[in-house]
Coordinates of C-alpha atoms in Angstrom, one line a residue:
M1 CA -39.2 5.9 78.9
R2 CA -36.8 7.2 81.9
G3 CA -39.3 10.1 82.6
E4 CA -42.9 8.2 82.4
G5 CA -42.8 6.0 85.6
S6 CA -41.1 2.4 83.7
A7 CA -38.4 0.7 85.8
A8 CA -35.6 2.9 84.3
S9 CA -37.5 5.8 85.7
A10 CA -37.8 4.1 89.1
A11 CA -34.0 3.4 89.2
G12 CA -33.2 7.1 88.0
G13 CA -36.1 8.8 89.9
I14 CA -35.9 6.8 93.2
S15 CA -32.4 6.9 94.0
G16 CA -31.6 9.9 91.4
G17 CA -31.6 13.5 93.0
D18 CA -33.6 16.3 92.0
G19 CA -30.5 17.9 91.5
G20 CA -29.0 21.5 90.3
A21 CA -29.7 23.0 87.0
S22 CA -26.8 23.8 84.5
G23 CA -26.5 25.6 81.3
T24 CA -29.2 28.0 80.3
V25 CA -31.9 26.2 82.9
P26 CA -32.4 28.8 85.5
P27 CA -30.8 27.8 88.8
P28 CA -33.2 27.9 91.7
R29 CA -33.3 29.8 94.9
G30 CA -33.4 27.9 97.8
G31 CA -31.5 26.4 100.8
S32 CA -29.5 23.2 101.1
R33 CA -30.1 20.2 103.3
R34 CA -27.5 22.2 105.7
G35 CA -25.0 25.0 105.1
G36 CA -24.5 26.4 101.8
S37 CA -26.5 27.3 98.8
R38 CA -28.7 25.1 96.9
R39 CA -27.1 25.8 93.4
G40 CA -24.9 23.5 91.6
G41 CA -25.0 19.9 91.7
G42 CA -22.9 18.9 94.8
P43 CA -24.2 16.5 97.6
A44 CA -26.8 18.8 98.6
N45 CA -28.9 18.8 95.7
R46 CA -28.6 15.1 95.7
R47 CA -30.4 15.2 98.9
G48 CA -33.7 16.4 97.7
R49 CA -34.9 13.1 96.4
R50 CA -35.2 12.3 100.4
R51 CA -37.9 14.5 101.4
V52 CA -40.4 13.6 99.3
L53 CA -43.1 11.5 100.8
R54 CA -42.9 11.3 104.4
W55 CA -45.9 13.9 104.9
V56 CA -47.7 11.7 102.1
A57 CA -47.3 8.6 104.4
S58 CA -48.2 10.2 107.4
V59 CA -51.8 11.1 105.9
L60 CA -52.0 8.1 104.0
S61 CA -51.6 6.2 107.4
L62 CA -54.5 8.1 109.1
L63 CA -56.8 8.2 105.9
I64 CA -56.1 4.1 105.3
L65 CA -57.1 4.0 109.2
G66 CA -59.9 5.7 109.0
T67 CA -61.4 4.4 105.4
G68 CA -60.9 0.8 106.8
A69 CA -62.9 0.6 109.7
A70 CA -64.4 -2.7 108.5
G71 CA -60.9 -4.0 108.7
Y72 CA -60.3 -2.8 112.5
L73 CA -59.6 -6.2 113.8
Y74 CA -57.8 -7.0 111.1
Y75 CA -54.5 -5.1 112.5
R76 CA -54.8 -5.2 116.1
H77 CA -51.9 -7.2 116.3
L78 CA -49.7 -4.3 115.1
N79 CA -49.7 -2.7 118.5
G80 CA -46.4 -4.2 119.0
S81 CA -45.1 -2.6 115.8
I82 CA -45.7 0.8 117.0
Q83 CA -42.4 3.1 117.9
T84 CA -42.7 5.9 120.3
D85 CA -40.5 8.8 121.4
A86 CA -40.9 11.5 123.7
L87 CA -43.3 14.1 122.6
N88 CA -41.4 17.3 123.9
L89 CA -37.8 17.6 124.6
G90 CA -37.8 21.4 125.4
E91 CA -38.2 23.5 128.4
T92 CA -41.2 25.2 127.5
K93 CA -44.3 23.1 127.6
L94 CA -47.8 24.8 127.0
G95 CA -49.9 21.5 128.0
G96 CA -52.2 20.4 125.6
S97 CA -55.0 22.1 123.9
K98 CA -57.3 23.8 125.9
P99 CA -61.2 23.1 125.4
N100 CA -63.6 25.9 124.2
A101 CA -66.7 27.4 126.0
F102 CA -68.6 23.7 125.0
G103 CA -66.3 21.6 126.3
Q104 CA -64.8 20.4 123.0
T105 CA -60.8 20.3 122.4
P106 CA -59.2 20.7 119.5
L107 CA -55.8 18.8 118.2
N108 CA -52.5 19.9 117.2
I109 CA -50.6 17.1 115.5
L110 CA -47.3 17.8 114.3
I111 CA -46.1 15.7 111.1
I112 CA -42.3 15.2 110.9
G113 CA -40.8 13.5 107.6
S114 CA -37.4 12.0 108.4
D115 CA -34.8 11.5 106.2
A116 CA -33.2 8.6 108.1
R117 CA -31.4 6.0 106.5
N118 CA -31.4 3.6 109.2
D119 CA -32.5 0.4 107.4
A120 CA -32.1 -1.6 104.0
A121 CA -35.8 -0.6 103.1
N122 CA -34.9 3.3 103.3
Q123 CA -31.7 3.1 102.0
A124 CA -32.7 1.1 98.6
L125 CA -35.6 3.8 98.4
G126 CA -33.5 6.8 99.0
G127 CA -30.2 5.9 97.9
A128 CA -27.7 8.7 98.6
T129 CA -25.1 6.6 100.6
E130 CA -23.2 9.0 101.6
T131 CA -25.9 10.0 104.2
F132 CA -26.1 6.2 105.6
D133 CA -24.5 6.8 108.9
G134 CA -25.4 10.7 109.2
P135 CA -27.9 12.3 111.7
P136 CA -31.7 12.5 110.4
L137 CA -33.1 15.8 109.3
A138 CA -36.9 16.9 109.8
D139 CA -37.2 17.7 105.9
V140 CA -41.1 17.8 105.9
Q141 CA -42.7 19.6 108.7
M142 CA -46.4 20.3 108.8
L143 CA -48.7 21.0 111.7
L144 CA -52.2 19.4 111.1
H145 CA -55.0 21.6 113.5
L146 CA -58.4 20.0 114.1
S147 CA -60.7 22.3 115.2
A148 CA -62.5 21.6 118.5
D149 CA -65.8 21.2 116.8
R150 CA -64.8 19.2 114.1
S151 CA -66.0 21.3 111.4
N152 CA -62.7 22.3 110.1
M153 CA -59.1 21.3 109.3
S154 CA -55.7 23.7 108.8
V155 CA -52.5 22.4 107.7
V156 CA -49.5 24.6 107.9
S157 CA -46.3 23.7 106.3
M158 CA -43.1 25.1 107.4
P159 CA -40.4 25.1 104.8
R160 CA -37.6 22.9 105.6
D161 CA -35.0 25.8 104.8
T162 CA -36.6 28.2 107.6
M163 CA -34.0 29.7 109.9
L164 CA -35.1 30.0 113.5
M165 CA -33.4 29.9 117.3
M166 CA -33.2 26.5 118.2
P167 CA -34.3 25.7 122.2
K168 CA -32.7 23.7 124.7
C169 CA -33.6 20.1 124.6
T170 CA -32.7 17.2 127.1
E171 CA -33.2 13.7 126.2
A172 CA -34.7 10.7 128.5
N173 CA -30.7 9.6 129.2
G174 CA -30.0 12.9 130.1
T175 CA -28.1 14.2 126.9
V176 CA -28.5 17.6 126.7
H177 CA -28.3 19.9 123.6
E178 CA -28.2 23.7 124.6
A179 CA -30.1 26.3 123.1
S180 CA -28.4 27.7 120.0
K181 CA -26.9 31.0 119.9
G182 CA -28.0 32.0 116.4
L183 CA -30.2 31.0 113.6
V184 CA -30.2 27.2 112.5
Q185 CA -32.1 25.6 109.6
T186 CA -35.3 24.3 111.1
N187 CA -35.0 21.0 109.7
E188 CA -31.8 20.4 112.0
S189 CA -34.1 20.1 115.0
L190 CA -34.7 16.2 114.7
S191 CA -30.9 15.4 115.1
R192 CA -30.6 17.5 118.4
G193 CA -32.5 14.5 120.2
G194 CA -35.1 13.2 118.0
P195 CA -39.0 14.0 117.1
G196 CA -39.1 15.8 120.5
C197 CA -36.8 18.6 119.8
T198 CA -38.9 19.3 116.6
V199 CA -42.1 19.5 118.7
A200 CA -40.2 21.9 121.3
A201 CA -38.7 24.0 118.0
W202 CA -42.4 24.5 117.0
T203 CA -43.7 25.3 120.4
E204 CA -41.1 28.0 120.8
L205 CA -41.8 29.8 118.0
T206 CA -45.5 29.4 117.1
K207 CA -46.6 29.0 121.1
I208 CA -49.0 26.4 119.7
P209 CA -49.7 23.7 122.2
I210 CA -49.0 20.4 120.3
D211 CA -50.9 17.4 121.5
H212 CA -49.2 14.7 119.2
F213 CA -46.8 14.1 116.7
M214 CA -46.3 11.6 113.8
M215 CA -42.9 11.2 112.5
I216 CA -42.5 9.2 109.1
D217 CA -40.0 7.5 106.8
F218 CA -40.8 6.4 103.4
K219 CA -40.5 2.7 103.1
G220 CA -44.2 2.0 102.9
V221 CA -45.1 4.7 100.6
V222 CA -44.7 2.8 96.9
S223 CA -47.6 0.4 98.3
M224 CA -49.6 2.9 99.7
A225 CA -49.4 5.2 96.7
D226 CA -50.5 2.1 94.4
A227 CA -53.6 1.8 97.1
I228 CA -55.4 5.1 96.0
G229 CA -55.8 3.6 92.7
G230 CA -54.8 7.0 90.9
V231 CA -55.2 11.0 91.8
P232 CA -55.8 13.5 89.4
V233 CA -53.3 16.3 89.5
C234 CA -52.7 19.1 86.9
V235 CA -50.0 21.3 85.3
E236 CA -50.3 24.2 83.4
Q237 CA -47.9 23.5 80.4
N238 CA -46.4 20.1 79.8
V239 CA -43.5 19.4 82.2
H240 CA -40.5 17.5 82.2
S241 CA -38.2 17.7 85.4
R242 CA -34.6 16.9 84.1
T243 CA -32.2 18.9 83.6
R244 CA -29.5 19.0 80.6
D245 CA -27.1 16.9 83.5
G246 CA -29.6 14.3 84.1
K247 CA -30.9 15.5 87.2
G248 CA -34.4 16.0 88.7
S249 CA -37.4 13.7 89.3
G250 CA -38.0 12.8 85.7
L251 CA -41.5 13.7 85.9
K252 CA -42.8 14.1 82.2
L253 CA -46.8 15.0 82.0
P254 CA -49.0 16.6 79.2
A255 CA -50.3 20.0 80.2
G256 CA -53.9 19.6 81.7
T257 CA -55.0 16.9 84.3
T258 CA -53.6 13.3 84.4
N259 CA -54.2 10.6 86.8
I260 CA -51.2 9.7 88.3
Q261 CA -50.2 6.4 90.8
G262 CA -47.4 4.3 91.6
E263 CA -43.8 5.8 90.4
Q264 CA -45.3 8.7 88.5
A265 CA -46.9 9.5 92.1
L266 CA -43.7 9.1 93.3
Q267 CA -42.2 11.8 91.1
W268 CA -44.9 14.3 91.2
L269 CA -44.2 14.5 94.9
R270 CA -40.7 15.1 94.6
T271 CA -40.5 17.2 91.9
R272 CA -38.7 20.5 92.6
Y273 CA -37.2 21.3 89.4
G274 CA -40.0 22.3 87.0
F275 CA -42.4 23.5 89.6
E276 CA -43.0 27.1 90.2
D277 CA -39.4 28.6 90.4
G278 CA -37.8 25.3 91.3
T279 CA -37.5 25.3 95.1
D280 CA -38.6 23.6 97.8
I281 CA -41.7 26.1 98.1
G282 CA -43.2 25.1 94.7
R283 CA -42.7 21.3 96.0
T284 CA -44.6 22.1 99.0
H285 CA -47.5 23.4 96.8
A286 CA -47.7 20.3 94.6
Q287 CA -47.8 18.0 97.8
H288 CA -51.0 20.3 98.9
Q289 CA -52.5 19.7 95.4
Y290 CA -51.9 16.1 95.5
M291 CA -53.3 15.5 99.1
N292 CA -56.4 17.3 98.4
S293 CA -57.0 15.3 95.5
M294 CA -56.1 12.5 97.2
A295 CA -58.8 13.1 100.1
R296 CA -61.3 14.1 97.5
E297 CA -60.6 10.4 95.9
F298 CA -61.2 8.7 99.3
R299 CA -64.3 10.3 99.9
K300 CA -65.7 9.5 96.4
N301 CA -64.7 5.8 96.0
A302 CA -64.2 3.3 98.5
K303 CA -61.1 1.8 97.1
L304 CA -59.6 0.0 100.3
T305 CA -62.5 -2.4 100.9
N306 CA -60.3 -5.8 100.7
P307 CA -59.2 -6.4 104.5
V308 CA -56.2 -8.6 103.5
K309 CA -54.7 -5.5 101.4
L310 CA -56.1 -3.1 104.2
N311 CA -54.2 -5.2 106.7
S312 CA -50.7 -5.3 104.9
L313 CA -51.0 -1.6 104.0
A314 CA -51.8 -0.6 107.3
Q315 CA -49.0 -2.4 108.8
A316 CA -46.4 -0.7 105.9
A317 CA -47.8 2.6 107.2
I318 CA -47.4 1.8 111.1
E319 CA -43.8 0.0 110.9
A320 CA -42.8 3.3 109.1
M321 CA -43.9 5.7 111.8
V322 CA -42.7 6.8 115.3
V323 CA -45.8 8.6 117.5
D324 CA -45.5 9.9 121.0
P325 CA -46.9 7.5 123.6
G326 CA -50.4 9.4 123.1
L327 CA -50.6 7.6 120.3
N328 CA -49.2 3.8 121.0
K329 CA -51.9 2.1 120.5
I330 CA -53.9 0.8 117.5
D331 CA -57.1 1.9 119.1
K332 CA -55.7 5.3 119.6
L333 CA -54.7 5.6 115.8
F334 CA -58.0 4.2 114.8
D335 CA -60.0 7.1 117.1
L336 CA -57.9 9.5 115.6
S337 CA -58.4 8.6 112.1
M338 CA -62.1 8.5 113.0
E339 CA -62.1 12.3 114.4
L340 CA -60.3 13.6 111.3
K341 CA -62.6 12.0 109.1
K342 CA -65.4 14.1 110.4
V343 CA -63.6 17.0 108.4
P344 CA -65.3 17.2 104.7
P345 CA -63.0 18.1 102.0
G346 CA -64.3 21.5 101.3
R347 CA -63.5 22.6 105.0
I348 CA -59.6 21.2 104.8
T349 CA -57.4 24.4 104.1
M350 CA -53.4 23.9 103.2
T351 CA -51.1 26.4 103.9
T352 CA -47.4 27.2 104.0
M353 CA -46.3 29.6 106.5
P354 CA -45.7 33.0 105.4
W355 CA -42.0 33.5 105.0
I356 CA -39.4 35.8 103.0
Y357 CA -35.8 35.1 101.8
S358 CA -33.2 35.8 104.4
T359 CA -31.0 39.0 103.9
R360 CA -28.5 37.9 106.7
P361 CA -25.0 37.6 105.5
G362 CA -24.3 33.7 104.8
L363 CA -28.2 32.7 104.7
D364 CA -28.6 33.3 100.6
G365 CA -31.6 31.1 99.6
R366 CA -32.7 30.5 103.1
V367 CA -35.9 31.6 104.5
E368 CA -37.3 33.6 107.5
P369 CA -40.7 33.7 109.0
K370 CA -42.5 36.8 107.6
A371 CA -43.0 39.3 110.1
G372 CA -46.7 39.8 111.0
E373 CA -48.2 37.3 108.7
A374 CA -46.5 34.3 110.2
E375 CA -47.6 35.1 113.5
D376 CA -51.0 36.0 112.4
L377 CA -51.6 32.4 110.8
F378 CA -49.9 31.0 114.2
R379 CA -52.3 33.1 116.1
M380 CA -55.3 31.7 113.9
V381 CA -54.4 28.2 114.9
R382 CA -54.1 29.2 118.5
E383 CA -57.1 30.2 118.9
D384 CA -59.1 27.8 117.0
I385 CA -60.1 30.1 114.0
A386 CA -61.0 28.4 110.5
L387 CA -58.4 29.4 108.0
D388 CA -60.6 29.4 105.0
G389 CA -62.8 32.1 106.6
Q390 CA -66.1 29.9 107.1
G391 CA -66.0 30.3 110.7
S392 CA -67.0 27.2 112.9
G393 CA -70.1 25.0 112.9
T394 CA -72.8 25.3 115.6
P395 CA -71.5 23.1 118.9
A396 CA -74.6 24.1 120.8
S397 CA -77.7 25.6 120.9
A398 CA -77.8 29.1 122.5
G399 CA -78.5 28.4 126.4
S400 CA -77.8 24.8 126.4
S401 CA -75.4 23.2 128.6
P402 CA -71.9 22.5 127.2
A403 CA -71.6 20.1 124.6
P404 CA -69.7 16.7 125.3
S405 CA -65.6 17.0 124.5
A406 CA -64.3 15.2 121.5
S407 CA -61.5 13.9 123.7
A408 CA -57.9 12.9 123.0
P409 CA -57.1 10.0 120.8
G410 CA -57.7 6.7 122.7
T411 CA -61.2 8.0 123.6
A412 CA -62.4 9.8 120.8
G413 CA -65.3 7.4 120.5
T414 CA -66.9 8.3 123.9
A415 CA -68.2 11.8 125.1
Q416 CA -66.9 13.0 127.7
S417 CA -67.0 16.5 129.6
A418 CA -64.2 18.6 130.0
P419 CA -62.4 18.6 133.2
P420 CA -63.1 20.8 136.0
A421 CA -60.7 23.8 135.7
A422 CA -58.2 24.1 138.9
T423 CA -59.2 27.0 141.3
A424 CA -56.6 29.6 141.7
A425 CA -55.3 31.0 145.0
A426 CA -56.4 34.5 146.3
P427 CA -54.0 36.9 144.7
A428 CA -52.6 38.0 148.0
K429 CA -51.2 34.3 148.5
I430 CA -49.7 34.1 144.9
A431 CA -45.9 34.7 145.0
V432 CA -44.7 36.6 141.2
S433 CA -41.5 37.7 140.5
V434 CA -41.6 40.4 137.9
R435 CA -38.4 40.8 135.3
N436 CA -37.9 43.5 133.1
A437 CA -37.7 41.8 129.1
T438 CA -38.6 45.4 127.7
G439 CA -35.5 45.2 125.5
G440 CA -37.1 42.7 123.2
K441 CA -35.6 39.4 121.4
D442 CA -33.3 41.8 119.0
G443 CA -32.1 44.3 121.8
A444 CA -32.7 47.3 119.3
Q445 CA -33.8 49.3 122.5
A446 CA -32.5 49.6 125.8
K447 CA -34.6 48.3 128.7
A448 CA -37.1 50.7 129.9
K449 CA -35.4 51.7 133.6
G450 CA -37.1 50.6 136.6
R451 CA -40.0 48.7 134.9
A452 CA -40.0 45.8 137.1
T453 CA -40.4 47.8 140.0
E454 CA -43.3 49.7 138.7
V455 CA -45.1 46.7 137.5
A456 CA -44.4 45.0 140.9
T457 CA -46.2 47.8 142.6
L458 CA -49.1 47.8 140.0
L459 CA -49.9 44.2 140.9
A460 CA -49.5 45.0 144.7
G461 CA -52.4 47.7 144.0
K462 CA -54.6 44.7 142.6
G463 CA -54.0 42.3 145.6
F464 CA -50.7 40.6 144.3
T465 CA -49.1 41.7 147.7
K466 CA -46.1 39.0 147.1
A467 CA -45.2 40.3 143.6
V468 CA -41.4 41.7 144.0
A469 CA -39.0 43.2 141.2
D470 CA -36.6 40.4 140.3
T471 CA -33.2 41.5 139.8
Q472 CA -32.6 38.9 136.8
T473 CA -34.1 40.3 133.4
G474 CA -35.2 39.0 130.1
A475 CA -35.5 39.7 126.6
E476 CA -39.3 39.5 125.4
D477 CA -41.2 40.9 122.4
T478 CA -44.4 40.4 124.3
T479 CA -45.4 40.1 128.0
V480 CA -45.7 36.7 129.2
V481 CA -46.3 34.7 132.3
R482 CA -44.5 31.6 133.1
F483 CA -45.0 29.1 135.8
A484 CA -42.4 26.3 136.7
T485 CA -45.3 23.2 137.9
D486 CA -48.6 22.4 137.2
R487 CA -49.9 23.3 140.4
Q488 CA -48.8 26.8 139.7
A489 CA -51.1 26.8 136.4
A490 CA -54.6 28.5 137.4
D491 CA -52.5 30.9 139.7
A492 CA -50.6 32.0 136.5
A493 CA -53.6 32.3 134.4
A494 CA -55.4 34.2 137.5
L495 CA -52.2 36.7 137.0
A496 CA -52.8 36.9 133.6
T497 CA -56.3 37.8 133.8
A498 CA -55.8 40.6 135.9
L499 CA -53.5 41.8 133.7
G500 CA -55.9 41.7 130.8
L501 CA -53.2 39.2 128.9
P502 CA -54.3 36.6 126.4
A503 CA -54.4 32.9 127.7
S504 CA -51.9 32.4 125.0
S505 CA -49.3 34.4 127.0
V506 CA -49.1 31.6 130.1
E507 CA -46.5 29.2 129.5
K508 CA -45.0 26.4 131.7
S509 CA -41.0 26.6 131.6
G510 CA -38.3 24.7 133.3
E511 CA -36.3 27.4 133.3
V512 CA -38.2 29.6 136.2
P513 CA -38.3 28.9 139.7
G514 CA -42.2 29.4 140.0
I515 CA -44.6 32.4 138.8
V516 CA -42.7 34.8 136.6
L517 CA -43.9 37.7 134.7
Y518 CA -41.8 39.0 131.9
V519 CA -42.8 42.5 131.2
G520 CA -41.9 42.8 127.3
K521 CA -41.3 45.2 124.6
D522 CA -45.1 45.8 124.0
W523 CA -45.6 47.3 127.8
R524 CA -42.6 49.6 128.3
T525 CA -45.1 52.3 129.9
G526 CA -48.4 52.8 131.4
D527 CA -50.9 50.6 134.0
A528 CA -52.0 47.8 131.4
P529 CA -50.2 45.8 128.7
P530 CA -51.7 47.0 125.1
A531 CA -55.1 45.0 123.9
P532 CA -53.9 42.5 121.4
A533 CA -55.2 43.3 117.8
P534 CA -58.4 41.5 116.8
A535 CA -57.5 38.1 115.5
P536 CA -57.7 37.4 111.5
T537 CA -60.5 35.7 110.2
K538 CA -58.8 34.3 106.9
A539 CA -55.8 32.9 106.3
P540 CA -53.0 35.4 104.8
D541 CA -52.6 35.2 100.8
S542 CA -49.1 34.9 101.4
A543 CA -49.9 31.5 103.5
H544 CA -50.9 30.3 99.8
P545 CA -54.2 28.6 101.0
L546 CA -55.8 26.0 99.1
N547 CA -59.2 24.5 100.2
G548 CA -59.7 20.8 99.8
D549 CA -62.6 21.1 97.3
N550 CA -60.7 22.9 94.8
D551 CA -60.3 20.9 91.9
K552 CA -59.3 23.6 89.7
A553 CA -55.7 23.7 91.1
C554 CA -52.9 23.8 88.5
M555 CA -49.1 23.8 88.8
A556 CA -47.5 26.8 87.2
I557 CA -44.4 25.4 85.4
Q558 CA -40.8 26.8 85.6
P559 CA -39.2 28.0 82.4
G560 CA -37.1 25.7 80.6
F561 CA -38.5 22.5 82.0
T562 CA -41.5 22.3 79.3
W563 CA -41.3 20.1 76.0

């Protein structure tokens, strides 16, 4: 039948939209693909089908590469199929993740799901003919954080309807996309130059150094979903994702646990109407449940032992990916998969960025980062704190020398020591410009008068005799040190240390002439910036954390979609 994964379902499910409700079916809250509300049955609702499985494809790609160590030699020839794009097109570049005290380095990988319709395969899978010539959107964005000691993994999803400020992005050909003057929906970042601008937007918002990205379309998803051999998922009630006017994914499942694969798995992963409150937030939670369950299945059963089948699946996955230059070889992807494979499912935590519905005019149904709790989640990733509250493993015994670094992809199989840190110049030789940014980003307060001069004088007393008050100002909520070139990184870090600022306050930027100290709203008075609050030790409940070992997770069903 149509709702049960048949050929008719494929026609109506893969090409058909997960569209708007009508009649007595409760309309969901949430934003459209671009402007306007998600309510109703217009083109924005038909586009819901295209956000489904790019994240699934990316994780499957990694799992397939990791599970298939025996088939490694079979797909070396795929090197020529790997597509690459620039890692970061923005002005702010934080550099790579920093080693911990034991010389181990965490990894942050941004997984981007593109809805591009740039070839026949993707057009056939997703339909939506009205978007074939349109700019691609980053409708799935998930940051995967692998801890420095490889004991745990965190995934942070950002809802596609999140509103934020877009950074300035400059493409390799010189095309400039100016910074937005107002809030823009996060999925539009991809159309501002490519995945490097999506990375830049995440960097601006979270201050997390992103080491790699993987951008995925969905033409290889169907064959990979079948290869899993079935994934158990759970619903609290009978569910049928079909509105009265025939829209929806068509998913039809009885209450309880069902083993799904193939077309039915596709339906599960793209279902919005029928799960929770009918928004993309519920769909994200369903995807988290599916991926955790899939990871457990891979651990329990060696399903991909056929080298020929593995090769075809790996080829489908790789041809569907665009990666940054740091992942441009099969051996680098293989090394990355081996690093990811070290984490047991019980130490994988899936989360969604804490959010609130926007109350701004014209943004009905859109969301914004939840003040405080979203930053808490980002800070935990920045500081390599496990989201599950279990802490890290024991990387080295007390008193021992630093452990070898689990190095970046491409050399992950080789133990390497962390590179020696650059030596900063003496404070008296470090030129510093001090800018008054005490009004904050929202401009709600006037800048503290004369603050740049006061802080420049304070720095001179600490030996930074070349510190001068700049006539240019800024707008920062927290005090930050920015520097222009790699040679200035150690000096900028020394300045931050002298002031008691955290390492995360030091940023590389193309918009400053040298080392610039922006005195933020948090330091309007006094001789020292306020000490940061202790970091959280567990993800906030508003992040909806889901542990990889939780095989009891079950999706709540939206009223009006039961049978």
